[in-house]
Short mmCIF file of C-alpha atoms in Angstrom, two decimals:
data_model
loop_
_atom_site.label_atom_id
_atom_site.label_comp_id
_atom_site.label_asym_id
_atom_site.label_seq_id
_atom_site.Cartn_x
_atom_site.Cartn_y
_atom_site.Cartn_z
CA MET A 25 -12.60 4.52 -23.21
CA SER A 26 -9.16 3.58 -22.08
CA ARG A 27 -8.75 0.33 -19.56
CA ILE A 28 -6.30 0.32 -17.14
CA VAL A 29 -5.62 -3.38 -15.30
CA LEU A 30 -4.43 -3.14 -10.85
CA ALA A 31 -2.44 -5.73 -10.60
CA SER A 32 -4.31 -6.90 -7.34
CA ASN A 33 -7.35 -8.58 -6.66
CA ASN A 34 -8.46 -6.71 -3.21
CA PRO A 35 -11.53 -4.88 -3.89
CA ARG A 36 -11.04 -2.43 -1.31
CA LYS A 37 -7.75 -1.19 -3.48
CA LEU A 38 -9.85 -1.40 -6.80
CA VAL A 39 -12.93 0.84 -5.36
CA GLU A 40 -10.51 3.83 -4.27
CA LEU A 41 -8.60 3.65 -8.37
CA ARG A 42 -12.11 3.90 -9.93
CA ARG A 43 -13.16 6.84 -7.77
CA THR A 44 -9.54 7.97 -7.85
CA PHE A 45 -9.36 8.23 -11.83
CA GLU A 46 -13.15 9.70 -11.65
CA SER A 47 -12.92 12.11 -9.74
CA THR A 48 -10.60 13.47 -12.91
CA GLY A 49 -13.39 13.37 -15.12
CA THR A 50 -10.96 11.17 -17.49
CA PRO A 51 -12.93 7.86 -19.53
CA VAL A 52 -11.03 5.48 -17.97
CA GLU A 53 -11.31 2.01 -17.09
CA VAL A 54 -10.18 0.00 -14.31
CA VAL A 55 -10.19 -3.79 -14.14
CA GLY A 56 -9.31 -6.03 -11.12
CA LEU A 57 -6.50 -8.40 -12.20
CA SER A 58 -8.88 -11.67 -11.73
CA GLU A 59 -11.15 -10.42 -14.68
CA VAL A 60 -8.46 -11.00 -17.29
CA SER A 61 -5.75 -12.83 -16.45
CA ASP A 62 -5.62 -15.99 -14.66
CA ALA A 63 -2.02 -16.33 -14.54
CA PRO A 64 0.17 -16.81 -11.22
CA ALA A 65 1.09 -14.15 -8.95
CA PRO A 66 5.30 -13.15 -10.09
CA ALA A 67 7.72 -13.87 -7.09
CA GLU A 68 7.85 -10.15 -5.44
CA THR A 69 12.15 -10.45 -5.18
CA GLY A 70 12.74 -6.66 -5.00
CA THR A 71 14.30 -5.59 -2.63
CA THR A 72 12.21 -2.30 -2.09
CA PHE A 73 8.90 -1.26 -2.33
CA VAL A 74 9.15 0.70 -5.67
CA GLU A 75 10.92 -2.76 -7.54
CA ASN A 76 7.81 -4.90 -6.56
CA ALA A 77 5.40 -2.67 -7.43
CA LEU A 78 7.14 -2.59 -10.90
CA ILE A 79 7.40 -6.38 -10.59
CA LYS A 80 3.88 -6.55 -10.23
CA ALA A 81 2.72 -3.99 -13.21
CA ARG A 82 4.80 -5.46 -15.36
CA ALA A 83 4.31 -9.12 -14.94
CA ALA A 84 0.36 -7.79 -15.15
CA ALA A 85 0.57 -5.60 -18.48
CA ARG A 86 2.65 -8.57 -20.06
CA ASP A 87 0.15 -10.72 -18.64
CA THR A 88 -2.53 -8.83 -20.17
CA GLY A 89 -1.84 -6.67 -22.52
CA LEU A 90 -3.03 -3.81 -20.79
CA PRO A 91 -1.57 -0.54 -19.17
CA ALA A 92 -1.51 -1.86 -15.46
CA LEU A 93 -1.07 -0.20 -12.21
CA ALA A 94 0.23 -2.07 -9.15
CA ASP A 95 1.49 -0.97 -5.52
CA ASP A 96 3.75 -2.26 -2.86
CA SER A 97 3.70 -1.12 0.83
CA GLY A 98 4.29 -2.14 3.76
CA LEU A 99 5.34 -0.45 8.00
CA GLU A 100 8.90 0.56 8.88
CA VAL A 101 9.80 0.79 12.07
CA ASP A 102 12.96 2.84 12.76
CA ALA A 103 14.22 1.32 15.48
CA LEU A 104 13.55 -2.32 13.73
CA ASN A 105 16.49 -0.76 11.19
CA ARG A 106 13.04 -0.27 8.85
CA MET A 107 11.98 -3.64 9.43
CA PRO A 108 8.92 -5.37 8.70
CA GLY A 109 9.53 -3.09 5.62
CA ILE A 110 8.73 -4.90 2.68
CA ARG A 111 8.22 -8.05 4.05
CA SER A 112 5.00 -6.79 6.42
CA ALA A 113 2.35 -8.86 5.35
CA ARG A 114 4.47 -11.83 5.67
CA TRP A 115 6.42 -10.89 8.78
CA SER A 116 5.35 -13.18 10.84
CA GLY A 117 6.00 -16.40 8.31
CA PRO A 118 4.40 -18.52 5.54
CA GLN A 119 1.29 -18.67 7.53
CA ALA A 120 1.00 -15.22 8.63
CA THR A 121 -1.85 -13.28 9.23
CA ASP A 122 -2.98 -9.95 10.26
CA GLU A 123 -3.37 -11.34 14.05
CA ARG A 124 -0.04 -12.45 13.69
CA ASN A 125 1.84 -10.31 12.26
CA LEU A 126 0.44 -8.02 15.15
CA ARG A 127 1.37 -10.14 17.82
CA LEU A 128 4.94 -10.07 16.03
CA LEU A 129 5.16 -6.45 15.89
CA LEU A 130 4.08 -5.77 19.46
CA GLU A 131 6.45 -8.73 21.11
CA GLN A 132 9.89 -6.50 19.12
CA THR A 133 8.28 -3.21 20.26
CA PHE A 134 6.85 -3.79 23.38
CA ASP A 135 10.14 -2.34 26.10
CA LEU A 136 10.70 0.31 23.32
CA ALA A 137 10.16 4.46 24.70
CA PRO A 138 8.04 6.34 23.21
CA GLU A 139 10.83 8.48 21.66
CA ARG A 140 11.56 5.23 19.87
CA ARG A 141 9.04 4.69 18.59
CA ARG A 142 8.72 6.38 15.40
CA GLY A 143 7.96 5.08 11.83
CA ARG A 144 6.18 5.08 8.69
CA PHE A 145 3.52 3.43 6.11
CA VAL A 146 5.14 3.54 3.03
CA CYS A 147 3.11 3.02 -0.79
CA ALA A 148 4.70 2.74 -3.89
CA MET A 149 2.47 3.01 -7.18
CA ALA A 150 3.77 1.64 -10.44
CA PHE A 151 1.92 1.47 -13.73
CA ILE A 152 3.40 0.35 -16.97
CA ASP A 153 2.60 0.21 -20.52
CA PRO A 154 3.28 -1.95 -22.51
CA ASP A 155 4.93 0.64 -24.70
CA GLY A 156 7.63 0.66 -22.56
CA THR A 157 6.13 3.41 -20.72
CA GLU A 158 7.24 3.08 -16.97
CA ILE A 159 5.89 5.77 -14.28
CA THR A 160 6.50 5.50 -10.63
CA LYS A 161 5.38 7.47 -6.84
CA VAL A 162 6.42 6.99 -3.62
CA ALA A 163 4.00 7.74 -0.37
CA THR A 164 4.49 7.43 3.47
CA MET A 165 2.38 8.20 6.38
CA GLU A 166 4.70 9.06 9.41
CA GLY A 167 3.90 8.57 12.23
CA ARG A 168 4.53 6.20 15.52
CA VAL A 169 3.82 2.78 16.73
CA ILE A 170 2.17 2.00 20.33
CA SER A 171 1.71 -0.85 22.50
CA GLU A 172 -1.33 -2.54 22.43
CA ALA A 173 -3.70 -2.67 19.03
CA ARG A 174 -7.15 -0.12 19.11
CA GLY A 175 -9.43 0.11 16.19
CA ALA A 176 -11.27 -2.13 14.25
CA ASN A 177 -11.47 0.24 10.78
CA GLY A 178 -8.67 -1.14 9.37
CA PHE A 179 -6.92 -3.48 8.71
CA GLY A 180 -2.74 -4.85 8.50
CA TYR A 181 -0.22 -2.91 10.82
CA ASP A 182 -3.01 -0.11 11.53
CA PRO A 183 -4.50 -1.22 14.68
CA MET A 184 -1.26 0.00 16.18
CA PHE A 185 -0.32 2.74 14.59
CA VAL A 186 -1.40 6.25 15.22
CA PRO A 187 -0.40 8.75 11.99
CA ASP A 188 0.70 12.34 12.48
CA ALA A 189 -1.46 13.92 10.26
CA GLN A 190 -4.46 13.55 12.44
CA PRO A 191 -5.56 15.80 15.13
CA GLY A 192 -6.31 13.17 18.19
CA ASN A 193 -4.80 10.57 19.42
CA LEU A 194 -6.20 7.66 17.02
CA THR A 195 -4.87 4.72 15.25
CA SER A 196 -5.45 3.85 11.68
CA ALA A 197 -7.66 1.63 12.55
CA GLU A 198 -9.67 4.06 14.80
CA MET A 199 -10.67 6.60 11.74
CA THR A 200 -13.23 6.78 9.21
CA ALA A 201 -12.16 5.56 5.84
CA GLU A 202 -12.64 8.69 4.41
CA ASP A 203 -10.18 10.61 7.05
CA LYS A 204 -7.98 7.68 6.56
CA ASP A 205 -7.92 7.73 2.44
CA ALA A 206 -7.58 11.76 3.12
CA ILE A 207 -3.88 10.78 4.47
CA SER A 208 -2.43 7.81 3.88
CA HIS A 209 0.31 6.40 2.00
CA ARG A 210 -2.26 4.72 -0.24
CA GLY A 211 -4.46 7.71 -1.11
CA GLN A 212 -1.67 9.98 -1.51
CA ALA A 213 0.62 7.41 -4.02
CA VAL A 214 -2.69 7.02 -5.84
CA ARG A 215 -3.63 10.49 -6.29
CA ALA A 216 -0.16 11.41 -7.54
CA ILE A 217 -0.02 8.80 -10.22
CA VAL A 218 -3.14 9.25 -11.64
CA PRO A 219 -2.73 12.88 -12.94
CA ALA A 220 0.27 11.44 -14.60
CA VAL A 221 -1.23 8.05 -16.12
CA VAL A 222 -4.28 10.02 -17.63
CA ALA A 223 -1.43 12.42 -19.06
CA HIS A 224 0.31 9.12 -20.44
CA LEU A 225 -3.32 7.75 -21.38
CA GLU A 226 -4.03 11.36 -23.16
CA GLY A 227 -0.86 12.05 -25.37
CA HIS A 228 -2.05 8.50 -27.52
#
Protein backbone atom coordinates (compact mmCIF):
# COMPACT_ATOMS: atom_id res chain seq x y z
CA MET A 1 0.00 0.00 0.00
CA SER A 2 1.30 3.46 -0.94
CA ARG A 3 1.61 6.08 1.79
CA ILE A 4 1.05 9.79 1.26
CA VAL A 5 1.45 12.52 3.86
CA LEU A 6 -1.00 15.41 3.97
CA ALA A 7 0.96 18.57 4.77
CA SER A 8 -1.65 19.67 7.29
CA ASN A 9 -2.89 18.76 10.74
CA ASN A 10 -6.46 19.78 9.93
CA PRO A 11 -8.57 16.68 10.75
CA ARG A 12 -11.37 17.71 8.36
CA LYS A 13 -8.96 17.88 5.43
CA LEU A 14 -7.51 14.49 6.36
CA VAL A 15 -10.93 12.85 6.49
CA GLU A 16 -11.94 14.39 3.16
CA LEU A 17 -8.75 13.28 1.43
CA ARG A 18 -8.99 9.74 2.81
CA ARG A 19 -12.61 9.53 1.67
CA THR A 20 -11.75 10.70 -1.84
CA PHE A 21 -8.89 8.21 -2.21
CA GLU A 22 -11.10 5.40 -0.89
CA SER A 23 -13.69 6.18 -3.57
CA THR A 24 -11.10 5.37 -6.26
CA GLY A 25 -10.54 1.88 -4.89
CA THR A 26 -6.78 2.49 -4.86
CA PRO A 27 -4.89 1.21 -1.79
CA VAL A 28 -3.43 4.48 -0.53
CA GLU A 29 -2.85 5.31 3.13
CA VAL A 30 -3.07 9.04 3.84
CA VAL A 31 -1.36 10.13 7.05
CA GLY A 32 -1.41 13.48 8.81
CA LEU A 33 1.83 15.45 9.01
CA SER A 34 2.06 15.23 12.81
CA GLU A 35 1.97 11.42 12.58
CA VAL A 36 5.28 11.29 10.72
CA SER A 37 7.11 14.57 11.37
CA ASP A 38 7.65 17.18 14.05
CA ALA A 39 9.43 19.61 11.71
CA PRO A 40 8.24 23.23 11.91
CA ALA A 41 5.89 24.52 9.22
CA PRO A 42 7.69 26.30 6.36
CA ALA A 43 7.25 30.01 5.78
CA GLU A 44 4.59 30.58 3.14
CA THR A 45 6.50 33.09 1.05
CA GLY A 46 4.78 32.48 -2.28
CA THR A 47 2.79 35.11 -4.14
CA THR A 48 0.09 32.70 -5.37
CA PHE A 49 -1.97 29.86 -3.93
CA VAL A 50 -0.06 27.38 -6.11
CA GLU A 51 3.34 28.60 -4.93
CA ASN A 52 2.34 28.30 -1.27
CA ALA A 53 0.85 24.84 -1.78
CA LEU A 54 4.10 23.72 -3.43
CA ILE A 55 6.18 25.17 -0.58
CA LYS A 56 4.20 23.14 1.96
CA ALA A 57 4.21 19.94 -0.11
CA ARG A 58 7.94 20.16 -0.85
CA ALA A 59 8.74 20.67 2.83
CA ALA A 60 6.61 17.71 3.87
CA ALA A 61 8.15 15.44 1.22
CA ARG A 62 11.65 16.54 2.24
CA ASP A 63 11.03 16.10 5.97
CA THR A 64 9.28 12.73 5.74
CA GLY A 65 10.66 11.09 2.60
CA LEU A 66 7.05 10.36 1.59
CA PRO A 67 5.01 11.66 -1.34
CA ALA A 68 3.16 14.71 -0.03
CA LEU A 69 -0.04 16.60 -0.73
CA ALA A 70 -0.73 20.16 0.39
CA ASP A 71 -3.35 22.78 -0.27
CA ASP A 72 -3.49 26.55 -0.04
CA SER A 73 -6.80 28.30 -0.22
CA GLY A 74 -8.52 31.58 0.45
CA LEU A 75 -11.12 34.14 -0.53
CA GLU A 76 -10.78 36.69 -3.33
CA VAL A 77 -13.14 39.69 -3.45
CA ASP A 78 -13.00 41.46 -6.80
CA ALA A 79 -13.81 44.91 -5.37
CA LEU A 80 -10.91 44.57 -2.92
CA ASN A 81 -8.36 43.85 -5.67
CA ARG A 82 -8.84 40.14 -4.95
CA MET A 83 -7.93 40.51 -1.29
CA PRO A 84 -7.62 38.89 1.16
CA GLY A 85 -6.34 36.23 -1.27
CA ILE A 86 -3.29 34.33 -0.07
CA ARG A 87 -3.44 36.31 3.19
CA SER A 88 -6.94 35.03 3.99
CA ALA A 89 -6.01 33.16 7.16
CA ARG A 90 -3.90 36.03 8.52
CA TRP A 91 -5.80 39.00 7.10
CA SER A 92 -6.65 40.66 10.43
CA GLY A 93 -3.08 40.48 11.73
CA PRO A 94 -0.75 38.25 13.77
CA GLN A 95 -3.54 37.38 16.21
CA ALA A 96 -6.03 36.64 13.43
CA THR A 97 -9.08 34.52 14.20
CA ASP A 98 -12.09 33.61 12.06
CA GLU A 99 -14.15 36.15 13.99
CA ARG A 100 -11.63 38.96 13.48
CA ASN A 101 -11.24 38.15 9.80
CA LEU A 102 -15.00 38.18 9.31
CA ARG A 103 -15.28 41.51 11.10
CA LEU A 104 -12.61 42.99 8.83
CA LEU A 105 -14.35 41.64 5.73
CA LEU A 106 -17.59 43.21 6.89
CA GLU A 107 -15.87 46.56 7.51
CA GLN A 108 -14.24 46.47 4.08
CA THR A 109 -17.40 45.56 2.16
CA PHE A 110 -20.37 46.97 4.12
CA ASP A 111 -21.08 49.77 1.62
CA LEU A 112 -20.52 47.81 -1.60
CA ALA A 113 -23.39 47.76 -4.09
CA PRO A 114 -24.81 44.29 -4.85
CA GLU A 115 -23.18 44.16 -8.28
CA ARG A 116 -19.75 44.77 -6.71
CA ARG A 117 -19.90 41.88 -4.26
CA ARG A 118 -18.52 39.22 -6.60
CA GLY A 119 -15.78 36.93 -5.39
CA ARG A 120 -14.61 33.37 -5.13
CA PHE A 121 -12.93 30.83 -2.93
CA VAL A 122 -9.76 29.42 -4.49
CA CYS A 123 -7.97 26.19 -3.64
CA ALA A 124 -4.64 25.04 -5.04
CA MET A 125 -3.59 21.43 -4.42
CA ALA A 126 0.01 20.35 -4.89
CA PHE A 127 1.49 16.83 -4.95
CA ILE A 128 5.21 16.28 -4.59
CA ASP A 129 6.96 12.93 -4.92
CA PRO A 130 10.53 12.72 -3.61
CA ASP A 131 11.41 11.40 -7.11
CA GLY A 132 10.85 14.95 -8.42
CA THR A 133 7.31 14.62 -9.72
CA GLU A 134 5.12 17.71 -9.17
CA ILE A 135 1.38 17.87 -9.87
CA THR A 136 -0.84 20.89 -9.22
CA LYS A 137 -4.56 21.54 -9.61
CA VAL A 138 -6.56 24.71 -8.94
CA ALA A 139 -10.32 25.00 -8.43
CA THR A 140 -12.67 27.85 -7.56
CA MET A 141 -16.12 28.34 -6.09
CA GLU A 142 -17.69 31.50 -7.49
CA GLY A 143 -20.23 33.53 -5.54
CA ARG A 144 -20.79 36.76 -3.67
CA VAL A 145 -20.01 38.29 -0.31
CA ILE A 146 -22.99 39.38 1.78
CA SER A 147 -23.30 42.06 4.46
CA GLU A 148 -23.88 39.79 7.44
CA ALA A 149 -22.59 36.51 8.85
CA ARG A 150 -25.03 33.59 8.69
CA GLY A 151 -24.70 29.95 9.63
CA ALA A 152 -22.61 27.84 11.99
CA ASN A 153 -21.58 24.85 9.85
CA GLY A 154 -18.54 26.33 8.15
CA PHE A 155 -15.34 28.07 9.12
CA GLY A 156 -13.25 30.96 7.89
CA TYR A 157 -15.23 33.26 5.62
CA ASP A 158 -18.03 30.72 4.98
CA PRO A 159 -20.68 32.69 6.94
CA MET A 160 -20.39 35.69 4.58
CA PHE A 161 -20.16 33.86 1.25
CA VAL A 162 -23.09 32.69 -0.89
CA PRO A 163 -21.95 30.27 -3.63
CA ASP A 164 -23.51 30.52 -7.09
CA ALA A 165 -23.68 26.74 -7.47
CA GLN A 166 -26.61 26.16 -5.11
CA PRO A 167 -30.28 26.94 -5.70
CA GLY A 168 -31.07 28.97 -2.59
CA ASN A 169 -29.54 31.95 -0.86
CA LEU A 170 -27.56 29.88 1.63
CA THR A 171 -24.10 30.82 2.77
CA SER A 172 -21.39 28.18 2.80
CA ALA A 173 -21.87 28.02 6.58
CA GLU A 174 -25.59 27.24 6.20
CA MET A 175 -25.07 24.30 3.85
CA THR A 176 -24.63 20.71 4.95
CA ALA A 177 -21.10 19.38 4.82
CA GLU A 178 -22.09 17.00 2.02
CA ASP A 179 -23.66 19.72 -0.12
CA LYS A 180 -20.71 22.03 0.43
CA ASP A 181 -18.16 19.30 -0.41
CA ALA A 182 -19.96 18.68 -3.70
CA ILE A 183 -19.35 22.24 -4.97
CA SER A 184 -16.54 23.65 -2.83
CA HIS A 185 -13.20 24.80 -4.17
CA ARG A 186 -11.37 22.29 -1.98
CA GLY A 187 -13.66 19.41 -2.88
CA GLN A 188 -13.19 20.13 -6.58
CA ALA A 189 -9.41 20.46 -6.26
CA VAL A 190 -9.10 17.22 -4.29
CA ARG A 191 -11.26 15.33 -6.80
CA ALA A 192 -9.17 16.76 -9.64
CA ILE A 193 -5.77 15.84 -8.23
CA VAL A 194 -6.50 12.39 -6.81
CA PRO A 195 -6.78 10.61 -10.22
CA ALA A 196 -3.49 12.18 -11.33
CA VAL A 197 -1.79 11.10 -8.10
CA VAL A 198 -3.23 7.58 -8.38
CA ALA A 199 -1.99 7.30 -11.98
CA HIS A 200 1.48 8.39 -10.89
CA LEU A 201 1.61 5.95 -7.98
CA GLU A 202 0.36 3.06 -10.11
CA GLY A 203 3.05 3.84 -12.66
CA HIS A 204 5.77 3.11 -10.12
